[in-house]
Short mmCIF file of C-alpha atoms in Angstrom, two decimals:
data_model
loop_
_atom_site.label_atom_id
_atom_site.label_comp_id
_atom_site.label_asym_id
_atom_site.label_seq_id
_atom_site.Cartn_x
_atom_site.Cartn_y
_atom_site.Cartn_z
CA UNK A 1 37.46 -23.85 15.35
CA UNK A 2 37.53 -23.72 11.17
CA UNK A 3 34.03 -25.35 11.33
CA UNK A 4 32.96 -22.20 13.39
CA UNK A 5 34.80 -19.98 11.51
CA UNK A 6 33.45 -21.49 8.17
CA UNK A 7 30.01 -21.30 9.81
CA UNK A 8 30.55 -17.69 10.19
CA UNK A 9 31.63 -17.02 6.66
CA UNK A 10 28.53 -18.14 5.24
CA UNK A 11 25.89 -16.25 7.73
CA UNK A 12 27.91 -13.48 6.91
CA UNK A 13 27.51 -13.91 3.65
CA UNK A 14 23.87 -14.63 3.57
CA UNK A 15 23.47 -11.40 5.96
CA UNK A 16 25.43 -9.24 2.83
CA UNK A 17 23.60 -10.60 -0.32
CA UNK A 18 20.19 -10.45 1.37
CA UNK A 19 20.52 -7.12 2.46
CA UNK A 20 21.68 -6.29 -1.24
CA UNK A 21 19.03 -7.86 -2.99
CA UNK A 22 15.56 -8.88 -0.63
CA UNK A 23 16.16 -6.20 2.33
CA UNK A 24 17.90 -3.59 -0.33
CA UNK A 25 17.77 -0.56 0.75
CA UNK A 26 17.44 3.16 -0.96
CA UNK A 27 17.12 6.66 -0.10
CA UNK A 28 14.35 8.98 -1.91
CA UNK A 29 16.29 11.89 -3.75
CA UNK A 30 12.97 13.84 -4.68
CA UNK A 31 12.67 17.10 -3.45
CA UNK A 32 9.48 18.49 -4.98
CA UNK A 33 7.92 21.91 -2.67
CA UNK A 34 4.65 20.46 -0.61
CA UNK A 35 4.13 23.55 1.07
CA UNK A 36 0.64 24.55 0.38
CA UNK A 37 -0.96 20.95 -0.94
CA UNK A 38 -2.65 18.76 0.44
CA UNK A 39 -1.92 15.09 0.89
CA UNK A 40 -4.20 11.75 2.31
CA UNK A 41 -2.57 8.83 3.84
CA UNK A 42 -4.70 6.06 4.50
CA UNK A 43 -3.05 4.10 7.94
CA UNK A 44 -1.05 7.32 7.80
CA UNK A 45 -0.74 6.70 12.22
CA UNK A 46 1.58 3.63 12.41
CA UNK A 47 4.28 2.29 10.18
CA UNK A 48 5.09 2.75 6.63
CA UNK A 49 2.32 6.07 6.84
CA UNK A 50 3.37 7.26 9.54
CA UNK A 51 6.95 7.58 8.55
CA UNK A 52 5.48 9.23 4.92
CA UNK A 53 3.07 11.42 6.97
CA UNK A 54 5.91 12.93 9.27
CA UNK A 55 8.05 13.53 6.05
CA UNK A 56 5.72 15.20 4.17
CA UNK A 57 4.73 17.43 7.18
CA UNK A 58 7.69 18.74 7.87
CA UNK A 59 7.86 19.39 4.15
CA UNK A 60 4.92 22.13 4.53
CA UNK A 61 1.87 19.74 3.37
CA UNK A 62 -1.02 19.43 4.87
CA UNK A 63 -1.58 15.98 5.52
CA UNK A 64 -5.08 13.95 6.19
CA UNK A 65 -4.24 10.96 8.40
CA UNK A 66 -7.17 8.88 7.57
CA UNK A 67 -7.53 5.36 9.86
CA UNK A 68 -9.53 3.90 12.40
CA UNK A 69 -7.69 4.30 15.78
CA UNK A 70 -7.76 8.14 16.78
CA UNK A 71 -5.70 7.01 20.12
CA UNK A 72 -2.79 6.31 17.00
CA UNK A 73 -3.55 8.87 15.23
CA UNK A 74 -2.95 11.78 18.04
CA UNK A 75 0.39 10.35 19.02
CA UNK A 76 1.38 10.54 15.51
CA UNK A 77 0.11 14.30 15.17
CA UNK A 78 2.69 15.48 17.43
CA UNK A 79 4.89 16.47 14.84
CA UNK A 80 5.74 19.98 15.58
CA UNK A 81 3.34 21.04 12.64
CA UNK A 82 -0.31 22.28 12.60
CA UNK A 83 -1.52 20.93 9.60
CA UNK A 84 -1.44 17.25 10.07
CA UNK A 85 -5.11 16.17 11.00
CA UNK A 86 -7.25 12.89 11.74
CA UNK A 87 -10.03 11.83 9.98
CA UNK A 88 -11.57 8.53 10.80
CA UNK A 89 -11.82 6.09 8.05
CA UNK A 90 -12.56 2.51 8.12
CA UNK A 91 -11.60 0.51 4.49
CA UNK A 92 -13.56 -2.78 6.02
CA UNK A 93 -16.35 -0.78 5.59
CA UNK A 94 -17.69 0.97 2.49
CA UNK A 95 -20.10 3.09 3.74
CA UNK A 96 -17.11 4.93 5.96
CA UNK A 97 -14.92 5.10 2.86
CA UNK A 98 -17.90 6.83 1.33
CA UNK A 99 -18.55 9.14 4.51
CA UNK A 100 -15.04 9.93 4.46
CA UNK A 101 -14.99 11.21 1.08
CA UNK A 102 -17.97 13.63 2.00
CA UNK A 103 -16.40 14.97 4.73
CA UNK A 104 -13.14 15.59 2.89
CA UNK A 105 -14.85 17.36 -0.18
CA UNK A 106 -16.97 19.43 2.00
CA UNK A 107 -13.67 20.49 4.21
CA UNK A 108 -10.54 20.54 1.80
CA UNK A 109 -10.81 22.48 -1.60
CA UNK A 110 -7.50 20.94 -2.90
CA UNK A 111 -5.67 17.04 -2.89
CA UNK A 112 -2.66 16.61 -4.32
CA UNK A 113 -1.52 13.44 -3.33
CA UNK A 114 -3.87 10.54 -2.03
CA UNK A 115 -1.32 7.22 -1.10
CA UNK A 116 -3.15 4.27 -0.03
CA UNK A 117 -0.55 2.75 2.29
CA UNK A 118 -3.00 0.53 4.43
CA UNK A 119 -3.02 -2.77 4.19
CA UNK A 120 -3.02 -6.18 6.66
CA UNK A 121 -2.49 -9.91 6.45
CA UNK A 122 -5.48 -11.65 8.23
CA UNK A 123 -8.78 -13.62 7.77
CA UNK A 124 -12.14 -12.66 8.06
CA UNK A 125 -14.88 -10.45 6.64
CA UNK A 126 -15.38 -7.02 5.91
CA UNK A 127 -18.56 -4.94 7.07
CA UNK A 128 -19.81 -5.87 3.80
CA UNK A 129 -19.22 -9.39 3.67
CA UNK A 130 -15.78 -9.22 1.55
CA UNK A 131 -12.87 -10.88 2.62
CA UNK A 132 -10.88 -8.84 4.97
CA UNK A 133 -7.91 -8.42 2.75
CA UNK A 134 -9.79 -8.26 -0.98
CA UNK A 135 -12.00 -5.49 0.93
CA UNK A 136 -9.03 -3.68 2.95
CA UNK A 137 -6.25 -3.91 0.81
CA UNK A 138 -8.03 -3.39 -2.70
CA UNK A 139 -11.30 -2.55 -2.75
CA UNK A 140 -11.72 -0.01 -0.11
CA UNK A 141 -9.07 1.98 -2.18
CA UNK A 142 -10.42 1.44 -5.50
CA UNK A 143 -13.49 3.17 -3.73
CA UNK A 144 -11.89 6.19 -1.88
CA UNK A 145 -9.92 6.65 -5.27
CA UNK A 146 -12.75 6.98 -7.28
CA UNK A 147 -15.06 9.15 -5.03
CA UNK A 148 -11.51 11.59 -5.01
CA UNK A 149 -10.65 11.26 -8.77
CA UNK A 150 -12.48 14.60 -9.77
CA UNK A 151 -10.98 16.81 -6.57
CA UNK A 152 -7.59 16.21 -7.97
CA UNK A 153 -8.15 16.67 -11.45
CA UNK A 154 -9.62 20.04 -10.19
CA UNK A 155 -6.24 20.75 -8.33
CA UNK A 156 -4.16 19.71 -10.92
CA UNK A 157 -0.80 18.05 -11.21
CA UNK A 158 -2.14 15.62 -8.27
CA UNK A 159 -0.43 11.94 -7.90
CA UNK A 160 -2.28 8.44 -6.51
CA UNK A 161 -0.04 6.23 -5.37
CA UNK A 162 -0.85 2.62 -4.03
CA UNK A 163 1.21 0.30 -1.83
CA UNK A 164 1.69 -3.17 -2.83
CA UNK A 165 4.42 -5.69 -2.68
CA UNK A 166 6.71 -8.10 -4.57
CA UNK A 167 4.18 -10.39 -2.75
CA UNK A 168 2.03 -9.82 -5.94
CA UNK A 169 4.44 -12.25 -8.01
CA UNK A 170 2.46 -15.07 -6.24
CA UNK A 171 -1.03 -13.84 -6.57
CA UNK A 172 -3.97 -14.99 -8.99
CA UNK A 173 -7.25 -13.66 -9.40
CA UNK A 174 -10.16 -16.09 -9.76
CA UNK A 175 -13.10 -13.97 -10.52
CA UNK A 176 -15.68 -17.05 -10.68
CA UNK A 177 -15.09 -17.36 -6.95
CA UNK A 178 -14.67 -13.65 -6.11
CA UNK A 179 -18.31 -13.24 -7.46
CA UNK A 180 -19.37 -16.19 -5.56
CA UNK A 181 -17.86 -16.22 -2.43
CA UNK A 182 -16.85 -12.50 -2.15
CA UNK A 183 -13.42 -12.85 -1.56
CA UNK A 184 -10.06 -14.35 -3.07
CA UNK A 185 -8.95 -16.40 -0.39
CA UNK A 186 -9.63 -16.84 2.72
CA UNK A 187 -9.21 -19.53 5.70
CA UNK A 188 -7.84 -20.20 9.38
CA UNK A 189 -4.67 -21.27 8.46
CA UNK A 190 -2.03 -18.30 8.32
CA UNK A 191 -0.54 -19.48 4.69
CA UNK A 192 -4.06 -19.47 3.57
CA UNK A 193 -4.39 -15.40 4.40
CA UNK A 194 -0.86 -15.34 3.25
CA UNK A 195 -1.56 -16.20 -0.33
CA UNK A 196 -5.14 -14.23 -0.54
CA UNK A 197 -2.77 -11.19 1.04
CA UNK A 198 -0.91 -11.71 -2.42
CA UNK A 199 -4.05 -11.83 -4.18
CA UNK A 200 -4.97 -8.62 -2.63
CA UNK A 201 -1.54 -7.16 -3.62
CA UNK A 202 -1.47 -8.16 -7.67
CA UNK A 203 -4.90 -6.45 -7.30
CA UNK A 204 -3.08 -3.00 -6.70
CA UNK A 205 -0.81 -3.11 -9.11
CA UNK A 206 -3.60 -3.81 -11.48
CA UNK A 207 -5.67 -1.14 -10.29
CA UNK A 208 -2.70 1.46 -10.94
CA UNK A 209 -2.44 -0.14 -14.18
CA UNK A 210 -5.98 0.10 -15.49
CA UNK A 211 -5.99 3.80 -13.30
CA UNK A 212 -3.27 4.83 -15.48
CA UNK A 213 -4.84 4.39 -18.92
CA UNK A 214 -8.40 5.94 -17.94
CA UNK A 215 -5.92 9.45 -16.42
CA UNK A 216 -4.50 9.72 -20.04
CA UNK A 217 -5.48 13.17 -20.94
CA UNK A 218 -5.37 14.74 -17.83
CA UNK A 219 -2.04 15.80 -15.69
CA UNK A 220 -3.03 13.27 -12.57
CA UNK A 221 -0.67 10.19 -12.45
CA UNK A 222 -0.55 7.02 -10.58
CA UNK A 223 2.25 4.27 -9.47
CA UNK A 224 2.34 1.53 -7.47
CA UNK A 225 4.83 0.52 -4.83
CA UNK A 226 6.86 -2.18 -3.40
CA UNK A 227 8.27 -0.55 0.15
CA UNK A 228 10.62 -3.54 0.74
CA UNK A 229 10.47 -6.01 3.56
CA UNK A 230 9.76 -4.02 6.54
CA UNK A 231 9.19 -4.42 10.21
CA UNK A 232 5.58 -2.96 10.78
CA UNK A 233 2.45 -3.99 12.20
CA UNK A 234 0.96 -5.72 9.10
CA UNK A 235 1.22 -8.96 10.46
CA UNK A 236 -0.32 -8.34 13.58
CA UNK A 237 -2.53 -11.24 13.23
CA UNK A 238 -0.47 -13.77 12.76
CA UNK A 239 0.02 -16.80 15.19
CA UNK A 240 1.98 -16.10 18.68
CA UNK A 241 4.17 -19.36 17.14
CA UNK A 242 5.05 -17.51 13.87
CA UNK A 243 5.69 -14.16 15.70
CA UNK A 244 8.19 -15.89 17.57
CA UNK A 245 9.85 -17.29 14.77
CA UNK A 246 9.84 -13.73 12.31
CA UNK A 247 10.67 -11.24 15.17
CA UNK A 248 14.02 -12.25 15.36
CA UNK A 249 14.85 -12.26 11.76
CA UNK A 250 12.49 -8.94 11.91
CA UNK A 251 15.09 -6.60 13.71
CA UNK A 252 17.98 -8.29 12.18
CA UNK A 253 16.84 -8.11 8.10
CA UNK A 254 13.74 -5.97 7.88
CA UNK A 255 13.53 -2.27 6.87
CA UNK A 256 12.49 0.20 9.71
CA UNK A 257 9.43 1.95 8.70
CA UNK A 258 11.48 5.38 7.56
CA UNK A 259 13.35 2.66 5.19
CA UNK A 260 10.26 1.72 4.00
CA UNK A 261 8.66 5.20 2.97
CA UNK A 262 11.59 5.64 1.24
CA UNK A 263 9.73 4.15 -2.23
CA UNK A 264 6.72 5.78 -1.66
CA UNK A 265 7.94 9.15 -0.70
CA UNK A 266 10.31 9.42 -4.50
CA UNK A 267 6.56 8.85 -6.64
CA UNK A 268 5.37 11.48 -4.35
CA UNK A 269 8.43 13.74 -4.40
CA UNK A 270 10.25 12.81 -7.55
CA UNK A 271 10.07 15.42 -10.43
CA UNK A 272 9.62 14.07 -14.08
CA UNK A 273 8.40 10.85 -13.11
CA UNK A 274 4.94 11.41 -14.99
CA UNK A 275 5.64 9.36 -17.89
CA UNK A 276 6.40 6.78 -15.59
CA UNK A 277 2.05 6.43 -14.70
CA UNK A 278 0.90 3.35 -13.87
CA UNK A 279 4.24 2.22 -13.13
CA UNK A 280 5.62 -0.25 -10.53
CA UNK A 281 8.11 0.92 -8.44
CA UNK A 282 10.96 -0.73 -5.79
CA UNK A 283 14.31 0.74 -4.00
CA UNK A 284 12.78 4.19 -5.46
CA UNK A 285 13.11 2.70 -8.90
CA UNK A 286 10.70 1.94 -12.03
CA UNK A 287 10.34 -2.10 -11.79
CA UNK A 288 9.59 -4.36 -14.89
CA UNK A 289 6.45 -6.59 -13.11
CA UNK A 290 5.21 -10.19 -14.80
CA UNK A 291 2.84 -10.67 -17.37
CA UNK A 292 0.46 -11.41 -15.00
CA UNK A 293 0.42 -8.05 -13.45
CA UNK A 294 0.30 -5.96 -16.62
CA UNK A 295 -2.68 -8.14 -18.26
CA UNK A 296 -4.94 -5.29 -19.83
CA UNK A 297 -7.72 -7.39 -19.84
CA UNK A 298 -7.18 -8.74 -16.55
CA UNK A 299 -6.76 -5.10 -15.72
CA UNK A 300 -10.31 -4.30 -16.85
CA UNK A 301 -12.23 -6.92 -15.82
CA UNK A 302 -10.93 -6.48 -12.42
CA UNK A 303 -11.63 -2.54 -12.61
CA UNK A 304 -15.61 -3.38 -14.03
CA UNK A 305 -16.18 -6.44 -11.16
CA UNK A 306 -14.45 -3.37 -8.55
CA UNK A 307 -16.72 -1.17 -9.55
CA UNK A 308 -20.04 -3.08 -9.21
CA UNK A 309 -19.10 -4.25 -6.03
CA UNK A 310 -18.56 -0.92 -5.44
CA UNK A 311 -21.96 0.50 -6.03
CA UNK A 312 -20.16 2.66 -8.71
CA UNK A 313 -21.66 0.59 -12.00
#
């Protein structure tokens, strides 16, 4: 009977201090009016997006859900509000990012917030021969960005904000092999997407990094974010074995996707965050990151080898 008892103790205790640290949660305070502006989600129809993309709605905004799977997409449109619409937009593929951005600056005259909240663990290759999660998670954004940089300089006042993860602690960027092989990472074996995921992720926050320094001068900022541990459909393509084994510990730990907006929804709704740009940000807080993810040079090489890969050199 103690041994139980003793063994109870401890789980307990395990359950308390990892929901206080690694499954913390927090509640975004901001408040900022969205009635009349205009907002992007990328995967804006399941998850994390979703949850930011009904919030925002019911705010007033007018919010593009930009993905691949209308089907998604319509079930999250029933929201009550009129001004929540679908436009379909691949990131495996650059010529759809590019073919969404004409479509959106032929249609909408304002953005004020673009958040690229897709993002997936898995292996394989993009339309244009990238690594799946190099070409989803990074580079597909560091396109849209750029083709939408001028729109919300026009509008004025406009935030970018990025999702990435505290999965970034673990990446490394090798550009010898991203040149050669197109990718930074990439195998079968699920730890082997796992660590080129977290590649993918350090390149976000040094995107928003670099992104920060070239907005200096103008009133458009940029952060990126760490949503917590949540339960969503990122790692839908994981092994039936390991799915098994996380589901569990899924429902019991992780954040439900509403928890997990809550980060991205204060950069977007926060007042006076501005000098914050280029910030990380976690439990709807400013986050000191590692060396390795604040490297200016790192930063800019990154940005340059982005943008001929890209087309944008």
């Amino acid at each position: 009977m103690f041994h139980l008892l003793l063994v109870a103790v401890v789980l307990l205790g395990a359950y308390i201090l990892l929901t206080r640290t690694l499954f913390k949660r927090a509640k975004c305070k901001g408040n900022a009016a969205m009635s009349g502006k205009t907002v992007i989600i990328t995967g804006g129809n399941t998850g994390i997006g979703k949850a930011t993309a009904l919030h925002l709605a019911r705010k007033g905004a007018r919010v593009v859900l930009a993905c691949r799977n209308r089907n998604k997409a319509a079930a999250a449109i029933q929201t009550g509000s009129t001004d929540v619409i679908y436009v379909h937009l691949d990131l495996a593929s650059l010529k759809s990012v590019r073919s969404f951005a004409e479509t959106f600056l032929k249609t909408e005259p304002r953005l004020d917030l673009l958040i690229n909240n897709a993002g997936l663990v898995a292996d394989g290759r993009t339309e244009d021969g990238y690594g799946i999660e190099f070409g989803v998670n990074h580079l597909g954004h560091f396109l849209l960005t750029n083709l939408l940089l001028e729109r919300m300089k026009k509008t004025g006042g406009g935030r970018v904000i990025t999702l990435s993860s505290m999965a970034h602690r673990w990446g490394h960027i090798d550009f010898n092999a991203l040149v050669a092989n197109k990718d930074l990472g990439t195998g079968r074996y699920s730890w082997q997407f796992f660590h080129a995921y977290c590649n993918s992720k350090l390149c976000n926050v040094l995107f928003t990094h670099e992104l920060a320094k070239r907005l200096k001068g103008t009133d458009v900022t940029c952060y990126s974010v760490h949503p917590g541990v949540v339960r969503t459909e990122l790692s839908r393509n994981v092994s039936l074995w390991q799915k098994i084994f996380i589901q569990p510990v899924a429902w019991l730990l992780f954040l439900d996707p509403e928890a997990g907006a809550q980060t991205t929804l204060h950069c977007a709704l926060q007042e006076g965050i501005e000098p914050l740009s280029g910030k990380y940000f976690s439990c709807c807080e400013a986050q000191e990151v590692s060396a390795h993810a604040r490297d200016d040079k790192v930063a800019l090489k990154l940005w340059e080898v982005s943008e001929k890969l890209c087309g944008l050199a």
